[in-house]
XYZ file of C-alpha atoms in Angstrom:
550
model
C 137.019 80.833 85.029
C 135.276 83.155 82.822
C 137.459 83.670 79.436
C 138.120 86.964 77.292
C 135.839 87.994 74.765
C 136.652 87.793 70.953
C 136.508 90.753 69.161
C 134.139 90.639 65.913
C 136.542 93.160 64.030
C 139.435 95.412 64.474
C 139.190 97.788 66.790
C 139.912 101.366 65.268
C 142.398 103.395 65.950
C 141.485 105.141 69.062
C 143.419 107.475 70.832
C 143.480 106.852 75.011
C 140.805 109.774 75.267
C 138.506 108.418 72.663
C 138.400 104.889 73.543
C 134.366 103.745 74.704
C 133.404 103.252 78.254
C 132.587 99.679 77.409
C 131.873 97.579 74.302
C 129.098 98.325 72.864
C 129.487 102.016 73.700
C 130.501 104.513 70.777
C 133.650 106.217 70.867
C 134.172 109.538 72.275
C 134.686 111.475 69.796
C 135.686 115.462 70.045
C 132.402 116.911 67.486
C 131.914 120.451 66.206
C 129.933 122.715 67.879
C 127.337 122.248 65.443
C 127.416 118.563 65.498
C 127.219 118.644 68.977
C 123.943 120.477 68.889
C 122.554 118.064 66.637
C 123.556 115.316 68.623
C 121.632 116.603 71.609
C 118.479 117.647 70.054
C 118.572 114.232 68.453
C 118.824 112.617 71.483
C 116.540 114.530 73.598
C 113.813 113.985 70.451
C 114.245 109.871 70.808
C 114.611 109.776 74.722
C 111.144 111.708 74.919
C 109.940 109.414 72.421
C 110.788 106.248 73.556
C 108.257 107.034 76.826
C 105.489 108.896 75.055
C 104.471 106.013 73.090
C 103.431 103.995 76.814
C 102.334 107.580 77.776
C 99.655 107.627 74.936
C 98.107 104.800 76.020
C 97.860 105.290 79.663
C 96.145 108.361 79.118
C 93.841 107.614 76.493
C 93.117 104.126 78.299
C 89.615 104.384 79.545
C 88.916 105.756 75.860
C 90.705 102.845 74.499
C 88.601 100.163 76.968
C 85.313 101.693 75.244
C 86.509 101.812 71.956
C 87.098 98.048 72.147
C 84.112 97.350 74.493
C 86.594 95.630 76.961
C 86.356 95.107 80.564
C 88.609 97.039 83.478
C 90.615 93.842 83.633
C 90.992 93.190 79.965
C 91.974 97.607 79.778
C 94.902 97.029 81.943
C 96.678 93.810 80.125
C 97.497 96.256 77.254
C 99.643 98.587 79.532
C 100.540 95.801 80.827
C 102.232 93.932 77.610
C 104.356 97.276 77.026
C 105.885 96.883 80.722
C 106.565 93.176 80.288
C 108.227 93.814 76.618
C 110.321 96.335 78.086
C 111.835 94.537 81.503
C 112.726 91.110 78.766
C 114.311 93.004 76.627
C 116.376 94.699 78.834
C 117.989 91.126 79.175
C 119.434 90.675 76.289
C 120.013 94.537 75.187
C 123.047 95.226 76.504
C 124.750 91.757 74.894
C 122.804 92.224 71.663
C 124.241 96.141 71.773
C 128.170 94.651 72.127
C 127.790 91.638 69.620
C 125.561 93.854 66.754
C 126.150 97.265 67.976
C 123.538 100.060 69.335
C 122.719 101.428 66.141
C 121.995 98.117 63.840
C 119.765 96.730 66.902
C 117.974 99.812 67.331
C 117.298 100.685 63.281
C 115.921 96.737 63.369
C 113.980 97.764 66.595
C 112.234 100.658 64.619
C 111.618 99.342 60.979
C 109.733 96.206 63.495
C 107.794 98.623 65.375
C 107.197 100.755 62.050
C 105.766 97.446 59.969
C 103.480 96.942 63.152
C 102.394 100.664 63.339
C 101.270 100.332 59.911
C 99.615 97.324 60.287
C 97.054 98.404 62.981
C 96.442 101.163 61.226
C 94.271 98.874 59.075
C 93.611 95.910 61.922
C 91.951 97.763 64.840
C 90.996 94.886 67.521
C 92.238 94.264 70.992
C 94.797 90.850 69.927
C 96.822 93.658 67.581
C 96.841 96.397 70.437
C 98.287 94.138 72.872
C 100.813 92.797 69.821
C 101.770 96.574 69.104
C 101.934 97.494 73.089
C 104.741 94.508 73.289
C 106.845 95.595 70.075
C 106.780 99.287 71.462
C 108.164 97.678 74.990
C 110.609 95.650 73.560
C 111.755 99.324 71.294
C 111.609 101.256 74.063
C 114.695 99.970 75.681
C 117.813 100.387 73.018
C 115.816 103.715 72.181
C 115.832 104.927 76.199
C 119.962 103.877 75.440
C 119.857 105.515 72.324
C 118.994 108.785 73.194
C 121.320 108.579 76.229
C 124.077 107.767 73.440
C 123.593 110.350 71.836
C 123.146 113.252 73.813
C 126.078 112.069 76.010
C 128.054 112.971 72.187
C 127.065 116.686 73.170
C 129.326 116.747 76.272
C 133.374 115.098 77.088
C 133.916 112.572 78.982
C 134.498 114.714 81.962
C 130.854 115.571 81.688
C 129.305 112.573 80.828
C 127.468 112.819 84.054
C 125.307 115.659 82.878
C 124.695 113.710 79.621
C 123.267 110.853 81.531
C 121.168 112.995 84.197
C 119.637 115.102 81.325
C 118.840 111.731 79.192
C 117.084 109.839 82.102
C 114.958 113.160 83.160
C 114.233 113.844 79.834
C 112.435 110.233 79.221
C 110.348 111.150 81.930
C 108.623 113.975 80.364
C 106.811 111.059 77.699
C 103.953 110.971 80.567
C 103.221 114.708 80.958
C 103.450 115.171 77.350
C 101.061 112.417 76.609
C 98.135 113.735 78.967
C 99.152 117.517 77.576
C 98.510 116.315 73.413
C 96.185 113.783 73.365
C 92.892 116.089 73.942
C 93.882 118.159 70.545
C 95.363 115.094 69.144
C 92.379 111.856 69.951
C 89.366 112.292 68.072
C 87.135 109.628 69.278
C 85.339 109.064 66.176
C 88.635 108.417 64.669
C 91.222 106.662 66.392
C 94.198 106.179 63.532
C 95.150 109.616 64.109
C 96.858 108.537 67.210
C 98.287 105.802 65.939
C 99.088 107.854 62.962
C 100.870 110.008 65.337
C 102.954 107.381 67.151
C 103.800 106.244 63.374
C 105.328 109.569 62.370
C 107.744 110.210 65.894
C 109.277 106.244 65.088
C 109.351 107.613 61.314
C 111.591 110.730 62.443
C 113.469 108.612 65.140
C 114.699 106.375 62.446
C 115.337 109.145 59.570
C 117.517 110.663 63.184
C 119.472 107.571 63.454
C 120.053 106.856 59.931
C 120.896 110.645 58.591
C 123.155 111.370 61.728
C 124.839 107.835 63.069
C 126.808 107.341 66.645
C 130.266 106.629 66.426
C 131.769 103.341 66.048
C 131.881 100.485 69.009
C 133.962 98.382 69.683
C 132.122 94.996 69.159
C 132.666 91.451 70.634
C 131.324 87.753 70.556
C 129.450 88.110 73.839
C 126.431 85.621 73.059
C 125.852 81.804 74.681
C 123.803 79.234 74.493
C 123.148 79.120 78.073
C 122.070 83.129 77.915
C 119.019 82.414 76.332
C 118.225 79.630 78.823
C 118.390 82.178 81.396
C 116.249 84.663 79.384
C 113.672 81.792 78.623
C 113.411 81.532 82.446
C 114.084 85.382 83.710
C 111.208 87.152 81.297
C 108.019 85.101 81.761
C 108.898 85.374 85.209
C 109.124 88.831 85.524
C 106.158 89.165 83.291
C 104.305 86.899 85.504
C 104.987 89.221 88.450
C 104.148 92.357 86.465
C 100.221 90.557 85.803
C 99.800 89.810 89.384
C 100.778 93.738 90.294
C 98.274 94.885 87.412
C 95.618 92.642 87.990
C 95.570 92.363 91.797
C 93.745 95.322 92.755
C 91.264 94.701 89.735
C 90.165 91.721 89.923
C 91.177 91.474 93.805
C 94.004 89.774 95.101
C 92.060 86.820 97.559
C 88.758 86.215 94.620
C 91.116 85.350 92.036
C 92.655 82.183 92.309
C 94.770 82.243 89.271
C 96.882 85.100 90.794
C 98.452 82.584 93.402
C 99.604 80.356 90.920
C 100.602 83.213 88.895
C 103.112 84.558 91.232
C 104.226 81.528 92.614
C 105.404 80.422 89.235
C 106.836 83.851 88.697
C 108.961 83.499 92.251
C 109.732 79.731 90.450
C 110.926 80.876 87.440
C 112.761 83.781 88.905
C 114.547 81.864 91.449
C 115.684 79.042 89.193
C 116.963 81.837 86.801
C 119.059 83.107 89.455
C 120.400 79.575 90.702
C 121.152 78.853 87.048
C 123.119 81.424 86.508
C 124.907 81.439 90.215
C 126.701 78.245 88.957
C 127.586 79.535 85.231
C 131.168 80.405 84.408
C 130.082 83.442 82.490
C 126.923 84.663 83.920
C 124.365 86.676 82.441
C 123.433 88.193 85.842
C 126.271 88.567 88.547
C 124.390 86.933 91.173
C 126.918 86.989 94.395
C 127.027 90.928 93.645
C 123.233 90.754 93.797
C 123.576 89.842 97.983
C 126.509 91.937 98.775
C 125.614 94.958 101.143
C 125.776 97.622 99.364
C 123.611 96.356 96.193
C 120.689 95.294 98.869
C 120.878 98.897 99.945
C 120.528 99.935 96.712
C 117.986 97.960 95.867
C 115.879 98.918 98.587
C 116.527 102.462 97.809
C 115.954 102.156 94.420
C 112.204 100.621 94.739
C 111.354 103.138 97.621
C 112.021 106.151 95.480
C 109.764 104.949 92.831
C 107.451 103.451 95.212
C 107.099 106.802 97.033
C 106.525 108.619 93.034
C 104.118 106.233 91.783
C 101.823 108.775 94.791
C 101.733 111.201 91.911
C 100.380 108.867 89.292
C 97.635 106.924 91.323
C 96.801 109.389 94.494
C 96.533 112.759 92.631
C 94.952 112.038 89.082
C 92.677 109.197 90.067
C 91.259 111.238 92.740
C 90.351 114.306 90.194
C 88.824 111.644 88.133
C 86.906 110.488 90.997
C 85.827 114.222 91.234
C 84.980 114.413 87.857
C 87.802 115.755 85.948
C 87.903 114.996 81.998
C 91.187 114.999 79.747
C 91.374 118.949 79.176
C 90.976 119.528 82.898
C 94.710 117.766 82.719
C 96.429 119.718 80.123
C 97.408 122.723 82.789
C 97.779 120.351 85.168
C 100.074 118.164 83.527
C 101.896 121.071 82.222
C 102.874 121.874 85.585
C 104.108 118.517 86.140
C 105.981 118.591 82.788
C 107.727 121.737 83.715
C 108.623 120.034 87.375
C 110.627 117.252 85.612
C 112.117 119.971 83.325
C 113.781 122.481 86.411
C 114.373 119.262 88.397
C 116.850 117.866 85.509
C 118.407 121.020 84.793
C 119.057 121.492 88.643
C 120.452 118.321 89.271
C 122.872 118.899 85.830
C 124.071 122.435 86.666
C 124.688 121.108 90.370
C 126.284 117.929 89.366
C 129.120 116.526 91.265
C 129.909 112.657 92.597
C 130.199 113.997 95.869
C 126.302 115.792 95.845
C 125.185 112.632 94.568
C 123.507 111.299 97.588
C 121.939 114.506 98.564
C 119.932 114.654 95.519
C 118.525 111.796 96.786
C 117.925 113.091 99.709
C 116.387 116.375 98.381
C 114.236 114.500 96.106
C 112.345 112.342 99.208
C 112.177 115.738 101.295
C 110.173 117.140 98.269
C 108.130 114.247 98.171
C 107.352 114.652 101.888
C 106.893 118.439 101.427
C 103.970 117.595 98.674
C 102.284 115.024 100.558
C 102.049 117.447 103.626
C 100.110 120.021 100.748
C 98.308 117.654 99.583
C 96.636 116.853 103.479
C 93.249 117.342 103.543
C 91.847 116.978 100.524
C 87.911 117.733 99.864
C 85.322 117.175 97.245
C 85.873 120.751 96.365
C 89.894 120.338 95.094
C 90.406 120.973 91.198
C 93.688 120.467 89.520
C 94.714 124.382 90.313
C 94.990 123.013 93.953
C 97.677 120.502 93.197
C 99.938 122.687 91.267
C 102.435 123.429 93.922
C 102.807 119.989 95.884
C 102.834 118.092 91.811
C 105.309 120.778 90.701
C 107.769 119.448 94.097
C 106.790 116.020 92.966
C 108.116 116.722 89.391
C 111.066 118.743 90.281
C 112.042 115.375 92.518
C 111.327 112.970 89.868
C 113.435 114.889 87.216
C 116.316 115.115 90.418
C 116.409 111.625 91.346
C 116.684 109.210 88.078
C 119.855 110.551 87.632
C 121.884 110.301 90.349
C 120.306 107.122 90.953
C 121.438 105.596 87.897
C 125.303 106.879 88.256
C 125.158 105.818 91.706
C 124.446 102.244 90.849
C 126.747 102.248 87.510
C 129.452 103.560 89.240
C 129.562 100.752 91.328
C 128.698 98.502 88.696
C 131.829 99.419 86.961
C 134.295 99.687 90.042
C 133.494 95.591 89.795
C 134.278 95.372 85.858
C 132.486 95.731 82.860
C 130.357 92.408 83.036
C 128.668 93.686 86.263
C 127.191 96.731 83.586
C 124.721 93.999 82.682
C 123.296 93.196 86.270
C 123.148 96.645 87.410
C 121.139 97.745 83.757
C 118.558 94.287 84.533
C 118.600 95.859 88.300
C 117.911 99.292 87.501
C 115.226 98.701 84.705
C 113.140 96.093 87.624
C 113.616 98.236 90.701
C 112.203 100.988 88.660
C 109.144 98.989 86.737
C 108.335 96.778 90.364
C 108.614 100.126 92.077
C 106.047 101.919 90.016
C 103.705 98.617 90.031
C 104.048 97.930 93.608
C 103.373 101.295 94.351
C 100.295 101.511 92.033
C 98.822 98.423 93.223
C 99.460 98.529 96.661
C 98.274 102.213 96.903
C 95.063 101.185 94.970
C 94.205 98.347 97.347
C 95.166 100.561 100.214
C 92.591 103.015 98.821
C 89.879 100.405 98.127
C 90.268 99.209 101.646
C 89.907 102.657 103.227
C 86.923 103.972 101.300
C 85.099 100.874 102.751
C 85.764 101.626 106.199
C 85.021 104.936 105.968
C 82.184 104.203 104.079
C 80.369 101.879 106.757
C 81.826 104.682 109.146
C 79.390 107.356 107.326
C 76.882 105.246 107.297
C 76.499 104.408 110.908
C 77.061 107.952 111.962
C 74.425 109.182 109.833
C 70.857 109.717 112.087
C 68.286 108.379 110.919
C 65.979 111.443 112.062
C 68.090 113.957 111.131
C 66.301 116.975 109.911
C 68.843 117.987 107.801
C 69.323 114.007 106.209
C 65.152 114.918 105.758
C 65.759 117.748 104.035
C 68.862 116.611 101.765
C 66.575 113.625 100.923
C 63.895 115.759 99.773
C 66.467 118.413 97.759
C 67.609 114.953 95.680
C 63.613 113.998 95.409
C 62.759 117.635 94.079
C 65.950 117.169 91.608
C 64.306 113.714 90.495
C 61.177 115.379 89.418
C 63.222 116.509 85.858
C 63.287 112.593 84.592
C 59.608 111.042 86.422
C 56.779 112.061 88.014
C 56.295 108.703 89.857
C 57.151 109.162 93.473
C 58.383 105.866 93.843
C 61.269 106.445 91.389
C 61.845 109.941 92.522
C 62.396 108.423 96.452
C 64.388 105.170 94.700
C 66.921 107.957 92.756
C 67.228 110.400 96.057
C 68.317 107.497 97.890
C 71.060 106.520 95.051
C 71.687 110.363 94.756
C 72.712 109.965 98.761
C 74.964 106.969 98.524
C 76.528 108.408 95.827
C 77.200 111.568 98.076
C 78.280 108.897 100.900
C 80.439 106.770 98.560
C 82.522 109.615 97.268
C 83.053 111.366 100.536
C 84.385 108.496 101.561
C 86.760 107.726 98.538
C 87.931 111.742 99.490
C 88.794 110.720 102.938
C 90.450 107.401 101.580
C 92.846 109.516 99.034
C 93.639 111.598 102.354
C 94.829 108.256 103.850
C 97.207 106.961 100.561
C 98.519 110.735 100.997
C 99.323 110.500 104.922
C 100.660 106.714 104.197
C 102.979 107.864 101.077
C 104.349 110.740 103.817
C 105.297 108.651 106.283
C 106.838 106.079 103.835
C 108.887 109.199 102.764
C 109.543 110.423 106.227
C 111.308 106.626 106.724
C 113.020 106.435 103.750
C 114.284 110.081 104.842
C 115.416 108.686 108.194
C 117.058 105.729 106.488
C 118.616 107.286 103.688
C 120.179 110.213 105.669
C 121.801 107.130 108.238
C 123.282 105.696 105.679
C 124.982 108.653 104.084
C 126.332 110.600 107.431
C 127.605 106.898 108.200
C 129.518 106.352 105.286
C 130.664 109.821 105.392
C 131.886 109.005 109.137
C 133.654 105.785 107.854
C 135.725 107.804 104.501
C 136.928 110.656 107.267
C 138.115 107.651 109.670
C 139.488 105.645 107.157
C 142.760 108.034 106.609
C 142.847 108.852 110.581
C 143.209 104.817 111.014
C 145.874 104.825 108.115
C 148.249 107.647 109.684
C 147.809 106.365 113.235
C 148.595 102.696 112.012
């Protein structure tokens, strides 16, 4: 029988209305106006920069692989570390946050990540990039909480729904804004700057927390023995599963033979975690609520959603890089993006209401499908211009979604009682990251798998006495004449000129497929997710029909 928690020091006194949501929580406390403001921009400040230090790195990673001479494989391990950082210490955050409090965990978070900053500053090799990457995962998560914290002090508790659906559509912006800075920021031939950079935001985030503090919590002796057991066997596990997703499509899933045995043990580990803590008086993770119907729906809801998202970051920027694009080309382009995620927050706040929450779910997928459909038929002619309207839909969704998502499942969560908060956080945090990766790899293999079929398909159609394949061959021999004279050569480099024309029509007409794959995904999940809300509508207008007629 699980027993009461001990409380670590008096508990102020609160009236009814300011009492926190939970321990660990800071009061709710009626602010100026003024202090309100601060509170928000605060907020908004440390929830963009929690994600823009990850966002940095993705878009400045092929510029990172050359600076460090590193392979494709060894590239991805330091994007990588961040997500596996980030899932672990989601484990323990949200006990750590009751026992310590928000604000001492997160200062401790910051001066860490600070210290480390500094030291690559000085130390620039690949070992220290991956050791920064995992301190910035393991900071990311109180500070995604942090910044939720605080800009929830901007609004009452009535409204504390807004608070949370601006937070969580603010932290997605760290992406856009990453890919919109680093050209004026990265100067290959000096790389501290950006690290210099990433130094100065944790700088202000922790000169924010320290000059301008949360409220009070109420704290309580949450920690065991056994919790750590649990995390010992829950985070290499997940981490294991995150390499396999990152690695698969690299190295390829059936030539490397240490990515069977990595994701078995990861299943292993997982599964024992879970078994462990199914027979625990006071479980970490709720496991029973983990099977229940309604938490398998959300789960599958949940990954879909980000599955169907992750389109946008694979499908529509690795097939302008394909085409050639460079950085700049993706300032405008993730500008559009940016401003997407903007509207699509501020909708979904000015519209809030528990009863819309499902339809912004809804409306999120249809604009998902509605982007895919603009996206159809791509050619080797696209530029970013001609995604602007179907990544704008895709932004506006992303920024609607996260949201309602999240109060969906902590709703829920908190109908059971406060210790189910922890299981729904671990939930939310690995349907999100395993969406995103699943998506990503399984779209990238998809990809890969299409562009060979089509290529052989080119191929085989093309004839070999074609006068026009005569005179395309002698347009790339004539071009060859600028670097030899030796005919040899100039036939040898028309015929590589060709494939090259061959391999990336075909990787066009691949990124066509992942497009037409992602919209019928969508079109499903549409199908599915509409069932399940007109049916449990049905069931809550029967329920007091049964109850008068009874």
């Amino acid at each position: 029988m699980a027993k009461e928690p001990r409380l670590l020091e008096p508990a102020p006194d609160w009236t009814p209305e300011e009492q926190p949501t939970l321990p660990g929580s800071p009061a709710v406390i009626a602010h100026s106006l003024r202090k309100k403001i601060l509170y928000f921009l605060i907020g908004v400040f440390i929830a963009i920069s929690g994600s823009l230090s990850n966002g940095f790195i993705t878009a400045n990673l092929p510029l990172i692989q050359g600076e460090y001479g590193l392979t494709p494989s060894q590239a991805a391990w330091i994007p990588a570390a961040y997500v596996m950082a980030n899932m672990s210490s989601n484990l323990i955050l949200f006990k750590a946050r009751q026992q310590y409090g928000l604000r001492l965990f997160s200062e401790i978070g910051l001066v860490l990540f600070i210290l480390v900053l500094m030291l690559h500053l000085f130390v620039h090799n690949f070992e220290m990039a991956l050791f920064v990457r995992l301190i910035s995962g393991m900071v990311a998560a109180p500070l995604s909480s942090l910044g939720m914290y605080y800009i929830m002090q901007a609004f009452t508790r009535a409204n504390f729904g807004r608070g949370i659906y601006l937070a969580f559509g603010f932290q997605q912006l760290g992406m856009p804004l990453a890919w919109i800075i680093s050209p004026a920021l990265v100067d290959v031939d000096d790389w501290a700057v950006l690290y210099t950079f990433e130094l100065g935001l944790a700088l202000c985030c922790l000169a924010m927390v320290v000059s301008l503090k949360l409220p009070r919590s109420l704290r309580i002796a949450t920690f065991e023995k056994q919790d750590f057991f649990t995390f010992f066997l829950l985070a290499p596990g997940f981490a294991l599963l995150c390499i396999v997703l990152t690695q698969g499509p690299i190295l390829w899933w059936l030539n490397t033979e240490w990515l069977a045995y990595a994701l078995i043990a990861g299943f292993v580990l997982i599964v024992i975690g879970l078994t462990y803590e199914n027979f625990r008086a006071n479980p970490l993770i709720m496991t029973r609520w983990l099977g229940t119907s309604s938490t398998v729906r959300f789960i599958i809801g949940a990954l879909a959603i980000r599955f169907l998202m992750s389109e946008q970051s694979y499908a529509a920027v690795n097939f302008l890089k394909t085409m050639g694009m460079g950085p700049d080309q993706f300032v405008s382009f993730y500008l559009v993006i940016a401003l997407g995620i903007i509207s699509g927050t501020i909708f979904s706040t000015v519209t809030f209401s528990k009863e819309r929450i499902s339809w912004h779910l809804v409306l999120a997928v249809v604009l998902v499908l509605i982007a895919c459909g603009l996206d159809l038929h791509l050619t080797s002619d696209v530029r970013p211009a001609n995604f602007y309207p179907s990544q704008f839909l895709v932004g506006f969704a992303s920024g609607v979604f996260i949201g309602p998502l999240l109060l969906t499942g902590f709703i829920n969560a908190l109908q059971k009682g406060p210790s189910y908060v922890l299981t729904f956080i671990v939930l939310f945090s690995a349907t999100q990251t395993f969406g995103g990766l699943l998506g990503n790899a399984f779209f990238s293999s998809y990809q890969y798998m299409r562009t060979q079929n089509h290529r052989i398909e080119i191929i085989s159609k093309l004839p070999q006495n074609s006068p026009l394949l005569t005179q395309q061959l002698a347009v790339y021999q004539h071009n060859a004449t600028t670097y030899t004279l030796d005919p040899v050569l100039q036939q040898n480099q028309a015929l590589r000129s060709l494939n090259q024309t061959v391999n990336r029509e075909a990787q066009v007409r691949a990124y066509n497929d992942v497009i037409a794959l992602n919209g019928i995904f969508a079109l499903l999940l549409l199908l599915w997710g509409s069932f399940n809300i007109l049916k449990s509508q049905y069931l809550l207008r029967k329920q007091p029909f049964s109850s008068d007629t009874s």
